[in-house]
PDB file of C-alpha atoms in Angstrom:
ATOM      1  CA  MET A1266      -0.048  -0.004   0.373  1.00 42.00           C
ATOM      2  CA  THR A1267       0.756   3.461  -1.187  1.00 45.00           C
ATOM      3  CA  THR A1268       0.536   6.264   0.915  1.00 50.00           C
ATOM      4  CA  ASP A1269      -0.587   9.295  -1.414  1.00 48.00           C
ATOM      5  CA  TRP A1270       1.556  11.973   0.260  1.00 44.00           C
ATOM      6  CA  SER A1271       0.047  14.586  -1.249  1.00 42.00           C
ATOM      7  CA  ARG A1272      -2.834  14.941  -0.080  1.00 41.00           C
ATOM      8  CA  MET A1273      -2.132  13.512   3.508  1.00 44.00           C
ATOM      9  CA  VAL A1274      -3.221  16.686   6.345  1.00 40.00           C
ATOM     10  CA  SER A1275      -0.844  17.446   8.208  1.00 44.00           C
ATOM     11  CA  VAL A1276      -1.423  18.215  11.803  1.00 45.00           C
ATOM     12  CA  GLN A1277       0.330  21.060  13.338  1.00 46.00           C
ATOM     13  CA  GLN A1278       1.076  22.406  17.134  1.00 43.00           C
ATOM     14  CA  SER A1279      -1.139  26.016  17.048  1.00 50.00           C
ATOM     15  CA  SER A1280       2.241  27.880  18.130  1.00 70.00           C
ATOM     16  CA  PHE A1281       5.665  26.267  18.458  1.00 81.00           C
ATOM     17  CA  HIS A1282       7.914  28.014  21.191  1.00 76.00           C
ATOM     18  CA  GLY A1283      11.136  26.783  20.080  1.00 84.00           C
ATOM     19  CA  PHE A1284      13.506  23.274  21.314  1.00 92.00           C
ATOM     20  CA  ALA A1285      14.123  21.546  24.042  1.00 91.00           C
ATOM     21  CA  ASN A1286      17.237  21.302  23.050  1.00 92.00           C
ATOM     22  CA  PRO A1287      18.410  21.906  19.761  1.00 89.00           C
ATOM     23  CA  VAL A1288      20.714  19.421  19.322  1.00 90.00           C
ATOM     24  CA  ASP A1289      18.657  17.077  19.961  1.00 93.00           C
ATOM     25  CA  PRO A1290      15.420  18.254  19.026  1.00 95.00           C
ATOM     26  CA  SER A1291      12.701  15.688  18.892  1.00 96.00           C
ATOM     27  CA  ALA A1292      10.608  14.300  15.877  1.00 97.00           C
ATOM     28  CA  ALA A1293       7.457  16.211  17.317  1.00 96.00           C
ATOM     29  CA  GLU A1294       9.932  19.492  17.731  1.00 96.00           C
ATOM     30  CA  LEU A1295      11.306  19.260  13.938  1.00 97.00           C
ATOM     31  CA  ARG A1296       7.451  18.679  12.957  1.00 97.00           C
ATOM     32  CA  ALA A1297       6.091  21.910  14.947  1.00 96.00           C
ATOM     33  CA  TRP A1298       8.799  23.858  13.735  1.00 96.00           C
ATOM     34  CA  ALA A1299       8.704  23.355  10.203  1.00 97.00           C
ATOM     35  CA  TYR A1300       5.348  24.078   9.887  1.00 97.00           C
ATOM     36  CA  GLN A1301       6.436  27.494  11.591  1.00 95.00           C
ATOM     37  CA  PRO A1302       9.950  27.424  10.509  1.00 93.00           C
ATOM     38  CA  ASP A1303       9.856  31.608  11.384  1.00 90.00           C
ATOM     39  CA  SER A1304       9.241  30.959  15.255  1.00 90.00           C
ATOM     40  CA  VAL A1305      12.831  30.212  15.478  1.00 88.00           C
ATOM     41  CA  PRO A1306      14.939  31.589  12.579  1.00 87.00           C
ATOM     42  CA  LEU A1307      17.304  28.808  11.193  1.00 86.00           C
ATOM     43  CA  GLU A1308      20.303  31.755  11.774  1.00 88.00           C
ATOM     44  CA  SER A1309      19.388  31.274  15.590  1.00 90.00           C
ATOM     45  CA  MET A1310      20.191  27.446  15.576  1.00 90.00           C
ATOM     46  CA  PRO A1311      23.807  25.771  16.825  1.00 90.00           C
ATOM     47  CA  ALA A1312      26.487  25.736  13.683  1.00 89.00           C
ATOM     48  CA  ASP A1313      26.009  23.273  11.611  1.00 94.00           C
ATOM     49  CA  TRP A1314      22.125  22.166  12.844  1.00 95.00           C
ATOM     50  CA  ASP A1315      21.479  21.035   9.640  1.00 96.00           C
ATOM     51  CA  LEU A1316      24.452  17.992  10.153  1.00 95.00           C
ATOM     52  CA  LEU A1317      22.752  17.739  13.557  1.00 95.00           C
ATOM     53  CA  VAL A1318      19.484  16.387  12.819  1.00 97.00           C
ATOM     54  CA  SER A1319      20.604  14.675   9.171  1.00 97.00           C
ATOM     55  CA  GLY A1320      20.733  10.961  10.747  1.00 96.00           C
ATOM     56  CA  ASP A1321      18.922   7.767  11.314  1.00 96.00           C
ATOM     57  CA  ARG A1322      16.669   8.599  14.243  1.00 96.00           C
ATOM     58  CA  LEU A1323      15.056  11.923  12.414  1.00 98.00           C
ATOM     59  CA  VAL A1324      15.558  10.876   8.865  1.00 98.00           C
ATOM     60  CA  GLY A1325      11.908   9.533   9.052  1.00 98.00           C
ATOM     61  CA  THR A1326      10.699  12.597  10.166  1.00 98.00           C
ATOM     62  CA  LEU A1327      12.974  14.760   7.463  1.00 98.00           C
ATOM     63  CA  PHE A1328      11.409  12.671   4.765  1.00 98.00           C
ATOM     64  CA  GLU A1329       7.842  13.295   5.787  1.00 98.00           C
ATOM     65  CA  LEU A1330       8.174  17.538   5.868  1.00 98.00           C
ATOM     66  CA  ALA A1331      10.340  17.012   2.166  1.00 98.00           C
ATOM     67  CA  MET A1332       7.722  14.702   0.720  1.00 98.00           C
ATOM     68  CA  ASP A1333       4.717  17.281   1.935  1.00 98.00           C
ATOM     69  CA  ARG A1334       4.654  20.350  -0.769  1.00 97.00           C
ATOM     70  CA  THR A1335       3.358  22.653   2.163  1.00 98.00           C
ATOM     71  CA  CYS A1336       5.188  22.722   4.286  1.00 98.00           C
ATOM     72  CA  PRO A1337       6.999  25.664   4.943  1.00 97.00           C
ATOM     73  CA  ALA A1338      10.545  24.236   5.872  1.00 97.00           C
ATOM     74  CA  ARG A1339      10.184  21.673   2.645  1.00 98.00           C
ATOM     75  CA  ARG A1340      13.454  22.759   1.418  1.00 97.00           C
ATOM     76  CA  PHE A1341      15.460  22.413   4.129  1.00 97.00           C
ATOM     77  CA  ALA A1342      14.060  18.694   4.905  1.00 98.00           C
ATOM     78  CA  LEU A1343      15.084  18.148   1.687  1.00 98.00           C
ATOM     79  CA  HIS A1344      18.666  19.879   1.434  1.00 98.00           C
ATOM     80  CA  CYS A1345      18.576  17.061   5.246  1.00 98.00           C
ATOM     81  CA  LEU A1346      17.957  14.260   2.535  1.00 98.00           C
ATOM     82  CA  TYR A1347      21.011  14.955   0.649  1.00 98.00           C
ATOM     83  CA  ILE A1348      22.998  15.169   3.648  1.00 98.00           C
ATOM     84  CA  TYR A1349      21.671  12.038   4.490  1.00 98.00           C
ATOM     85  CA  ALA A1350      22.173  10.195   1.505  1.00 98.00           C
ATOM     86  CA  ALA A1351      26.015  11.350   0.744  1.00 98.00           C
ATOM     87  CA  ASP A1352      26.631  10.792   4.511  1.00 97.00           C
ATOM     88  CA  GLY A1353      25.498   6.594   3.696  1.00 96.00           C
ATOM     89  CA  ILE A1354      26.380   6.632   0.659  1.00 96.00           C
ATOM     90  CA  ARG A1355      30.596   7.950   1.129  1.00 95.00           C
ATOM     91  CA  THR A1356      31.008   6.614   4.469  1.00 95.00           C
ATOM     92  CA  LYS A1357      29.753   3.019   2.540  1.00 94.00           C
ATOM     93  CA  PHE A1358      26.886   2.708   4.886  1.00 95.00           C
ATOM     94  CA  ARG A1359      29.140   3.118   8.059  1.00 94.00           C
ATOM     95  CA  ALA A1360      27.006   5.675   9.668  1.00 93.00           C
ATOM     96  CA  HIS A1361      23.485   5.282   7.834  1.00 93.00           C
ATOM     97  CA  PRO A1362      21.851   1.662   6.871  1.00 95.00           C
ATOM     98  CA  LYS A1363      21.656   0.947   3.343  1.00 96.00           C
ATOM     99  CA  ARG A1364      18.242  -0.515   3.614  1.00 97.00           C
ATOM    100  CA  ARG A1365      16.829   2.481   5.085  1.00 97.00           C
ATOM    101  CA  LEU A1366      17.976   4.502   1.749  1.00 98.00           C
ATOM    102  CA  ARG A1367      16.794   2.139  -0.865  1.00 97.00           C
ATOM    103  CA  LYS A1368      13.648   2.239   1.261  1.00 98.00           C
ATOM    104  CA  LEU A1369      13.283   6.155   0.929  1.00 98.00           C
ATOM    105  CA  VAL A1370      14.536   6.656  -2.727  1.00 98.00           C
ATOM    106  CA  GLU A1371      12.193   3.848  -3.772  1.00 98.00           C
ATOM    107  CA  THR A1372       9.091   5.853  -1.947  1.00 98.00           C
ATOM    108  CA  ALA A1373      10.607   9.053  -3.355  1.00 98.00           C
ATOM    109  CA  GLU A1374      10.627   7.428  -6.931  1.00 98.00           C
ATOM    110  CA  ASP A1375       7.258   5.942  -5.920  1.00 98.00           C
ATOM    111  CA  ASP A1376       5.077   8.442  -4.364  1.00 98.00           C
ATOM    112  CA  GLY A1377       7.049  11.799  -4.617  1.00 98.00           C
ATOM    113  CA  ASP A1378       6.865  14.603  -6.738  1.00 98.00           C
ATOM    114  CA  GLU A1379       9.305  16.533  -8.760  1.00 98.00           C
ATOM    115  CA  LEU A1380      11.788  17.377  -6.353  1.00 97.00           C
ATOM    116  CA  MET A1381      12.149  14.505  -4.289  1.00 98.00           C
ATOM    117  CA  ALA A1382      12.069  12.094  -7.784  1.00 98.00           C
ATOM    118  CA  ILE A1383      14.858  14.245  -8.527  1.00 98.00           C
ATOM    119  CA  TRP A1384      16.604  13.060  -5.492  1.00 98.00           C
ATOM    120  CA  ALA A1385      15.812   9.828  -5.644  1.00 98.00           C
ATOM    121  CA  HIS A1386      17.717   9.886  -8.853  1.00 98.00           C
ATOM    122  CA  ASN A1387      21.029  11.741  -7.190  1.00 98.00           C
ATOM    123  CA  ALA A1388      20.649   9.287  -5.033  1.00 98.00           C
ATOM    124  CA  ARG A1389      21.232   6.520  -6.958  1.00 98.00           C
ATOM    125  CA  VAL A1390      23.794   8.039  -9.467  1.00 98.00           C
ATOM    126  CA  LEU A1391      25.811   8.719  -6.178  1.00 98.00           C
ATOM    127  CA  LEU A1392      25.866   5.165  -5.292  1.00 96.00           C
ATOM    128  CA  ALA A1393      26.533   3.997  -8.480  1.00 97.00           C
ATOM    129  CA  ARG A1394      29.663   6.470  -9.127  1.00 97.00           C
ATOM    130  CA  PRO A1395      30.547   8.058  -5.270  1.00 96.00           C
ATOM    131  CA  GLU A1396      33.575  10.012  -6.774  1.00 95.00           C
ATOM    132  CA  LEU A1397      30.665  12.733  -7.913  1.00 95.00           C
ATOM    133  CA  PHE A1398      30.159  13.522  -4.488  1.00 97.00           C
ATOM    134  CA  ASP A1399      30.962  17.071  -4.253  1.00 97.00           C
ATOM    135  CA  TYR A1400      30.215  18.711  -0.357  1.00 97.00           C
ATOM    136  CA  HIS A1401      28.789  21.832  -1.944  1.00 97.00           C
ATOM    137  CA  ASP A1402      26.298  19.597  -3.935  1.00 98.00           C
ATOM    138  CA  TRP A1403      25.298  17.190  -1.130  1.00 98.00           C
ATOM    139  CA  CYS A1404      25.880  18.963   2.285  1.00 97.00           C
ATOM    140  CA  GLU A1405      25.580  23.268   2.281  1.00 96.00           C
ATOM    141  CA  GLY A1406      22.376  22.817  -0.265  1.00 96.00           C
ATOM    142  CA  GLY A1407      23.874  23.264  -3.978  1.00 97.00           C
ATOM    143  CA  LEU A1408      21.153  20.674  -5.304  1.00 98.00           C
ATOM    144  CA  VAL A1409      18.768  22.319  -3.276  1.00 97.00           C
ATOM    145  CA  ARG A1410      18.963  25.730  -4.661  1.00 97.00           C
ATOM    146  CA  GLN A1411      19.948  24.118  -8.308  1.00 96.00           C
ATOM    147  CA  SER A1412      17.467  21.459  -8.962  1.00 95.00           C
ATOM    148  CA  ARG A1413      19.249  18.813 -11.204  1.00 97.00           C
ATOM    149  CA  ARG A1414      19.862  15.194 -12.396  1.00 97.00           C
ATOM    150  CA  LEU A1415      23.024  14.584 -11.888  1.00 97.00           C
ATOM    151  CA  GLY A1416      24.453  12.416 -15.374  1.00 90.00           C
TER     152      GLY A1416
END
């Protein structure tokens, strides 16, 4: 059974007042922030916050947010998915399970829109050709700002 991500209605808190621990947010806090990102601007977060939240514990939440076309922080979530994919592939899956990345890629291909299909394509290209890794593109948001399919 596939989920129609474009029709999902997200449950949002009426107001978000910040993270109990910004370097280790809960999935609920991250989700609440993503629908009200101006409540705690990214500039006020710890350095490399994107790298901190792009791990196994929050990747499911980040994926849900990236799949939601109405999420105000969708591009941030997509950026974190690029970090997650690159981190797994570059470490030969010592950092993250290959099975988890493969499932996310397949779901993005089956149920995602063009942005998610491009992410999935790029993850598959990097998996096949890890030498194409470019830190700016994968970890500094280059592939999110200038969305393109890698060759």
